[in-house]
Amino acid sequence: MCYVDVAYTVIGYNAAMTLQIIQLLLLLLVIAMQVWQWRTQQQAAQQALAQLLSQQLEEKHRLMMSEMHQSLNQLADRLQSLNTDQQDRLRAQLSQELTATREAMQALQVAQRDHLSQSSDQLSLSLRNGLSEQGMLQQNLLKTALQTTTQSLTQSIESLTKIVDNRLEEMSGKVSVRLEEGFKKTNETFVSVMERLATIDEAQKKIDGLSVNVVSLQELLGDKRSRGAYGEVQLEGLVRNVLPASSFAMQHTLSNGARVDCALFLPEPTGTVAVDSKFPLENYHRMIDSSLGELVQAQASKLFKADIKKHIDDISTKYIIANETSDGAVMFIPAEAVFAEIHAYHGDVVDYAMQKRVWLVSPTTLMAVLNTARAVLKDVEMRKQVHIIKDELGKLSKDFDRFDTRMKKLADNIRQAHENAQDVHISSQKISRRFAQIEKVELAQTAGLEALEMLDELDEAGKNTPT
């Protein structure tokens, strides 16, 4: 029962304490609310005072500005009145002073005129007297000067005549020498001109011979067989200069019995490429000859196109054979001018040739084709030699491995020899030191013994190092 009573008393005591605490908190809240209201009222009052002060200051500022404006206006009026009075006074004084100065100037002018008239009369008299005396003196001086100048002139003329005579003699000698040199040079140039004329005559003879040869060449090219032979010879020369003998054949016969001028044996998938020489020259000459007239030239142009297309058809049908030759052939035109004419003004012919798988080439473009073929052949040969190169590289790698192992052994031997040399050097130092100590009888000294012990330690360390 006592424990229960104690518990009830404790519970009652706690409830009373909580009520007191709540009351205190409520009082604190009320006090805080009153403080907050007082602060808000003070802030409002301060704001109202600030507004009143600002309004009063603005009114005072306006009053001061208006007073300042009025005072400035009054000062301006006073200054204007003072300025007008002073200006009137100054104008009156200036007018009086100007009239006085004008009168004084007029009096001075009259006095100066009188003085000038008197001084001019005196000066005229003195000048007349002085001029007459100076004229006599100048005449005497002129006479003496003329006499001296005539004497000096005669002397200078005589000296000049002597100098001119000497110069003329020198000039005549130089002119004679130069004339002789000029005659020699003209003779030499005449001889050289004669020699050059002789060489020109020889060149003219050679030109005449060349013209005969050109005429004979034109006559040679006038024949179809001769033109064909010329094209074949030119084609053979170009091919032989670029490709090896095993990669082409001249006048090669195909399976259909057709004989092509040149067959290029290229690696697969290209295969055998036929190259045939064609030289359409007759209608070309008629087409470019302006003396024949426009109608003849137009007709020759049509015939020229027809000739080229006929050659393209012949090459396409004869020299492109499935499973034997390449899918295209080459038409060689020996004249660059004809090739340029076709590509410049007859594009339809070029398109026709491409449709027929016939490639038109000139000597210049054929060189590019042959160089490309040579590069392809060289690449094929290089590929054939790849396995040989690979084997040689394998052998070279084995030799290099063997060289590496031997080089390592040599490095080990060199390192061992270096260590042995160091050991020998230490032993020699020790022996020489002991001989020196024996000579000086210093075997009992501690310094020498310590040095010997250090050398012994170094020697033992060198021996213990692994070889």
C-alpha atoms as one frame of an Amber mdcrd trajectory, in Angstrom:
protein
   0.000   0.000   0.000   2.826   2.359   0.735   4.244   1.866  -2.740   0.865
   2.668  -4.259   0.590   5.860  -2.253   4.035   6.933  -3.294   3.143   6.313
  -6.945  -0.047   8.362  -6.650   1.833  11.233  -5.040   4.460  11.197  -7.794
   1.817  11.191 -10.522  -0.013  14.096  -8.873   3.219  16.014  -8.508   4.039
  15.554 -12.233   0.584  16.722 -13.340   0.868  19.887 -11.248   4.299  20.613
 -12.708   3.084  20.218 -16.316   0.207  22.649 -15.689   2.594  25.248 -14.299
   4.916  24.810 -17.284   2.004  25.251 -19.728   0.920  28.432 -17.940   4.452
  29.805 -18.124   4.615  29.032 -21.855   1.320  30.817 -22.445   2.613  33.878
 -20.556   5.760  33.859 -22.656   3.682  33.696 -25.840   1.546  36.637 -24.730
   4.650  38.650 -23.875   6.218  37.809 -27.265   3.042  38.879 -29.077   3.007
  42.195 -27.214   6.695  42.782 -28.019   6.070  42.027 -31.687   3.093  44.432
 -31.797   5.198  47.130 -30.109   7.994  46.681 -32.676   5.575  46.829 -35.586
   4.049  50.027 -34.167   7.504  51.556 -33.744   8.449  50.633 -37.323   5.223
  52.171 -38.630   5.866  55.311 -36.573   9.445  55.508 -37.881   8.207  55.152
 -41.462   5.635  57.886 -40.898   8.308  60.155 -39.381  10.612  59.446 -42.322
   7.861  60.345 -44.777   7.111  63.568 -42.878  10.795  64.483 -42.780  11.207
  63.795 -46.498   8.139  65.909 -47.305   9.392  68.787 -45.121  12.857  68.570
 -46.678  11.384  68.644 -50.173   9.299  71.715 -49.318  12.332  73.481 -47.830
  14.384  72.561 -50.905  11.720  73.980 -53.188  11.587  77.192 -51.168  15.359
  77.548 -51.254  15.455  76.944 -55.017  12.751  79.532 -55.649  14.590  82.080
 -53.461  17.850  81.340 -55.271  16.148  81.773 -58.643  14.673  85.124 -57.629
  18.013  86.375 -56.299  19.777  85.310 -59.499  17.215  87.117 -61.629  17.711
  90.278 -59.569  21.496  90.037 -59.943  21.143  89.572 -63.690  18.969  92.677
 -63.955  21.493  94.702 -61.927  24.391  93.491 -64.074  22.560  94.387 -67.277
  21.857  97.907 -66.018  25.491  98.342 -64.923  26.768  97.071 -68.275  24.589
  99.484 -70.244  25.791 102.470 -68.129  29.444 101.503 -68.484  29.089 100.938
 -72.233  27.627 104.416 -72.708  30.441 105.990 -70.680  33.117 104.066 -72.589
  31.610 105.011 -75.932  31.671 108.715 -75.018  35.288 108.508 -73.830  36.356
 106.608 -76.926  34.710 109.104 -79.272  36.493 111.984 -77.514  39.863 110.207
 -77.631  39.396 109.325 -81.306  38.662 112.914 -82.280  41.763 114.082 -80.360
  43.980 111.447 -82.035  42.611 112.380 -85.485  43.479 116.032 -84.956  46.965
 115.109 -83.691  47.533 112.838 -86.695  46.520 115.566 -89.124  48.966 117.992
 -87.487  51.745 115.386 -87.650  51.046 114.720 -91.330  51.314 118.419 -92.184
  54.600 118.716 -90.267  56.009 115.586 -91.911  55.102 116.855 -95.371  56.968
 120.118 -94.764  59.983 118.276 -93.373  60.017 115.826 -96.266  59.896 118.588
 -98.878  62.900 120.307 -97.298  64.891 117.053 -96.913  64.125 116.008-100.513
  65.571 119.239-101.895  68.730 118.790 -99.871  69.084 115.147-100.895  68.640
 115.968-104.587  71.491 118.480-104.455  73.797 116.101-102.581  72.949 113.230
-104.922  73.694 115.279-108.025  77.099 116.253-106.695  77.908 112.704-105.555
  76.756 111.132-108.802  78.910 113.401-110.927  81.978 112.536-108.863  81.161
 108.805-108.884  80.635 108.885-112.666  84.136 110.221-113.229  85.612 107.619
-110.896  83.676 104.782-112.528  84.812 105.850-116.011  88.436 105.733-114.890
  87.895 102.354-113.221  86.186 100.985-116.331  89.072 102.044-118.540  91.614
 100.332-116.307  89.407  97.220-115.993  88.974  97.034-119.772  92.700  97.226
-120.299  93.378  94.465-117.754  90.580  92.241-119.123  91.813  92.633-122.720
  95.277  91.599-121.647  93.970  88.592-119.660  91.655  87.598-122.518  94.465
  87.631-125.048  96.597  85.514-122.739  93.768  83.040-122.071  92.915  82.809
-125.791  96.517  82.011-126.603  96.629  79.317-123.898  93.302  77.884-125.082
  94.523  77.724-128.677  97.590  75.819-127.503  95.443  73.403-125.438  93.016
  72.918-128.339  95.876  72.199-130.735  97.313  69.628-128.336  93.901  68.023
-127.808  93.265  67.915-131.566  96.577  66.184-132.127  95.719  63.634-129.403
  92.222  63.137-130.826  93.563  62.649-134.327  95.957  59.977-133.036  93.192
  58.209-131.117  90.818  58.450-134.073  93.394  56.920-136.378  93.987  54.079
-133.891  90.270  53.457-133.489  89.747  53.558-137.240  92.411  50.921-137.668
  90.777  48.795-134.961  87.377  49.328-136.576  88.751  48.257-139.976  90.168
  45.122-138.370  86.865  44.329-136.637  84.897  44.939-139.835  87.232  42.596
-141.695  86.786  39.966-138.972  83.004  40.362-138.989  82.997  40.169-142.775
  84.975  36.929-142.606  82.603  35.524-139.943  79.604  36.597-142.015  81.032
  34.805-145.019  81.580  31.689-142.912  78.031  31.863-141.594  76.713  32.341
-145.109  78.584  29.208-146.089  76.981  27.320-143.188  73.593  28.750-144.188
  74.148  27.477-147.725  74.945  24.044-146.340  71.841  24.178-144.133  69.782
  25.228-147.151  71.103  22.243-149.038  70.161  20.003-146.107  66.708  21.602
-145.971  66.293  20.943-149.684  67.274  17.332-149.053  64.794  17.140-146.192
  62.064  18.583-148.380  62.813  15.874-150.924  62.650  13.294-148.137  59.370
  14.789-146.870  57.919  14.616-150.359  59.057  11.011-150.610  57.516  10.328
-147.180  54.238  11.855-148.330  54.395   9.721-151.456  55.141   6.722-149.258
  52.191   7.467-146.973  49.968   7.946-149.983  49.900   4.187-150.558  47.702
   2.088-148.228  50.206  -0.749-147.968  53.022   1.666-147.215  50.917   3.339
-144.511  50.104  -0.054-143.021  53.758  -1.070-142.979  54.716   2.274-141.407
  52.127   1.809-138.644  53.235  -1.777-137.986  56.901  -0.755-137.745  56.067
   2.086-135.361  53.892  -0.229-133.254  56.622  -2.877-133.066  59.231  -0.309
-132.041  57.062   1.033-129.215  56.180  -2.428-127.907  59.769  -3.725-128.035
  61.052  -0.685-126.144  58.645  -1.219-123.220  57.676  -4.893-122.837  59.830
  -8.030-122.597  59.894 -10.329-125.630  57.957 -13.086-123.858  54.926 -10.869
-123.207  53.978 -10.050-126.842  54.000 -11.464-130.362  53.964  -9.613-133.692
  51.732 -10.866-136.544  50.042 -13.322-134.194  47.482 -15.714-135.703  44.275
 -16.346-133.736  42.044 -19.436-133.713  39.688 -17.938-136.310  42.576 -17.530
-138.779  42.787 -13.736-138.376  46.290 -12.296-138.058  46.670  -9.372-135.685
  49.580  -6.910-135.862  50.473  -7.369-132.169  49.157  -9.577-129.372  49.890
  -8.659-125.753  50.018 -11.679-123.405  48.802 -10.285-120.088  47.923 -12.290
-116.960  44.386 -13.351-116.193  41.676 -12.138-116.059  42.814  -9.813-118.868
  44.395 -12.441-121.093  45.491 -11.791-124.676  44.905  -8.241-125.928  44.928
  -7.655-129.697  46.515  -4.428-130.995  45.961  -3.590-134.679  47.371  -0.575
-136.557  45.044   1.520-138.753  46.035   4.702-140.630  42.985   6.503-142.212
  44.889   9.325-143.963  43.342  10.001-147.419  39.997  11.403-146.304  41.710
  13.155-143.372  43.895  15.171-145.784  40.860  16.051-147.882  38.937  17.049
-144.758  41.602  19.530-143.560  42.450  20.936-147.021  40.655  24.323-147.142
  41.396  24.799-150.832  38.921  22.056-151.806  35.852  23.915-150.538  33.388
  23.378-147.720  31.247  20.819-149.537  34.212  18.603-150.344  35.475  18.975
-146.779  32.083  18.002-145.337  31.900  14.960-147.628  35.466  14.013-146.672
  34.544  14.321-142.982  31.675  11.867-143.452  33.945   9.445-145.323  36.598
   9.842-142.609  34.058   8.839-139.950  32.906   5.924-142.090  36.496   4.689
-142.524  37.146   4.777-138.779  33.882   2.997-137.977  34.715   0.315-140.580
  38.113  -0.250-138.944  36.416  -0.437-135.524  33.938  -3.038-136.813  36.737
  -5.124-138.370  38.760  -5.136-135.154  35.693  -5.937-133.032  34.640  -8.894
-135.186  38.092 -10.351-135.942  40.164  -9.819-132.814  37.680 -10.210-129.919
  37.151 -13.947-129.382  35.459 -15.406-126.328  37.636 -17.618-124.082  40.712
 -16.751-126.171  41.297 -12.997-126.137  40.300 -10.187-123.837  36.823  -8.670
-124.033  38.342  -5.607-125.716  40.882  -4.765-128.415  43.146  -1.802-129.213
  43.169   0.232-132.433  46.552   1.951-132.890  46.499   5.235-134.893  50.142
   6.142-135.774  49.421   9.882-136.294  48.819  12.120-133.259  46.997  14.664
-135.442  44.443  12.086-136.616  43.928  10.860-133.035  43.455  14.434-131.783
  40.987  15.186-134.608  38.881  12.155-133.681  38.747  12.983-129.968  38.254
  16.729-130.465  35.599  16.857-133.207  34.152  13.343-133.571  32.940  12.290
-130.160  30.300  10.030-131.673  33.066   7.913-133.212  34.749   7.567-129.807
  31.429   6.508-128.245  30.912   3.990-131.063  34.360   2.508-130.429  33.630
   2.163-126.709  30.373   0.379-127.496  32.299  -2.061-129.692  34.914  -2.552
-126.939  37.661  -1.075-129.127  40.071   1.393-127.490  41.599   4.089-129.716
  45.234   4.921-128.926  47.974   7.115-130.396  51.758   6.650-129.975  51.673
   8.732-126.792  48.675   7.019-125.206  49.950   3.593-126.306  53.085   4.244
-124.265  50.894   4.767-121.205  49.012   1.516-121.925  52.254  -0.413-122.391
  53.727   0.994-119.176  50.590  -0.110-117.331  50.913  -3.588-118.857  54.573
  -3.737-117.807  53.597  -2.804-114.240  50.985  -5.591-114.220  53.525  -8.133
-115.492  56.043  -7.030-112.893  53.420  -7.381-110.154  52.606 -10.923-111.307
  56.275 -11.875-111.290  56.630 -10.417-107.819  53.689 -12.498-106.618  55.306
 -15.622-108.078  58.463 -14.866-106.110  56.618 -14.265-102.813  57.186 -17.779
-101.479  60.896 -17.547-102.251  61.084 -14.224-100.420  59.169 -15.759 -97.518
  61.615 -18.691 -97.281  64.575 -16.356 -97.376  63.036 -14.229 -94.634  62.533
 -17.370 -92.499  66.181 -18.309 -92.961  67.175 -14.773 -92.129  65.118 -14.878
 -88.911  66.854 -18.127 -87.864  70.242 -16.596 -88.538  69.243 -13.567 -86.519
  68.155 -15.747 -83.562  71.492 -17.574 -83.712  73.262 -14.231 -83.845  71.276
 -13.046 -80.796  72.265 -16.078 -78.689  75.901 -15.771 -79.692  75.804 -12.072
 -78.933  74.481 -12.805 -75.442  77.267 -15.348 -74.872  79.805 -12.823 -76.063
  78.369 -10.203 -73.683  78.617 -12.669 -70.761  82.214 -13.476 -71.674  83.062
  -9.792 -71.924  81.473  -9.125 -68.527  83.387 -12.063 -66.967  86.628 -10.851
 -68.530  85.989  -7.385 -67.135  85.432  -8.792 -63.637  88.590 -10.903 -63.902
  90.531  -7.843 -65.004  89.274  -5.945 -61.953  90.344  -8.824 -59.671  93.780
  -8.921 -61.273  94.082  -5.163 -60.846  93.205  -5.404 -57.137  95.741  -8.207
 -56.640  98.426  -6.202 -58.407  97.694  -3.191 -56.191  97.943  -5.344 -53.090
 101.236  -6.895 -54.166 102.737  -3.534 -55.125 101.614  -2.041 -51.803 103.232
  -4.870 -49.872 106.459  -4.522 -51.817 106.455  -0.814 -51.021 105.859  -1.504
 -47.340 108.663  -4.056 -47.289 111.013  -1.503 -48.825 110.041   1.143 -46.280
 109.846  -1.363 -43.423 106.357  -0.238 -42.508 104.699  -3.616 -42.074 103.798
  -2.856 -38.444 101.948   0.373 -39.156  98.214   0.279 -38.717  97.403   2.365
 -41.748  99.106  -0.053 -44.067  97.487  -3.023 -42.373  94.046  -1.461 -42.701
  94.662  -0.774 -46.364  95.782  -4.356 -46.903  92.726  -5.653 -45.092  90.473
  -3.541 -47.290  92.227  -4.873 -50.400  91.836  -8.429 -49.094  88.122  -7.840
 -48.537  87.739  -6.479 -52.044  89.657  -9.440 -53.430  87.454 -11.900 -51.568
  84.309 -10.089 -52.648  85.478 -10.289 -56.266  86.141 -13.996 -55.923  82.760
 -14.642 -54.330  80.855 -12.883 -57.138  79.169 -15.392 -59.480  80.861 -15.802
 -62.853
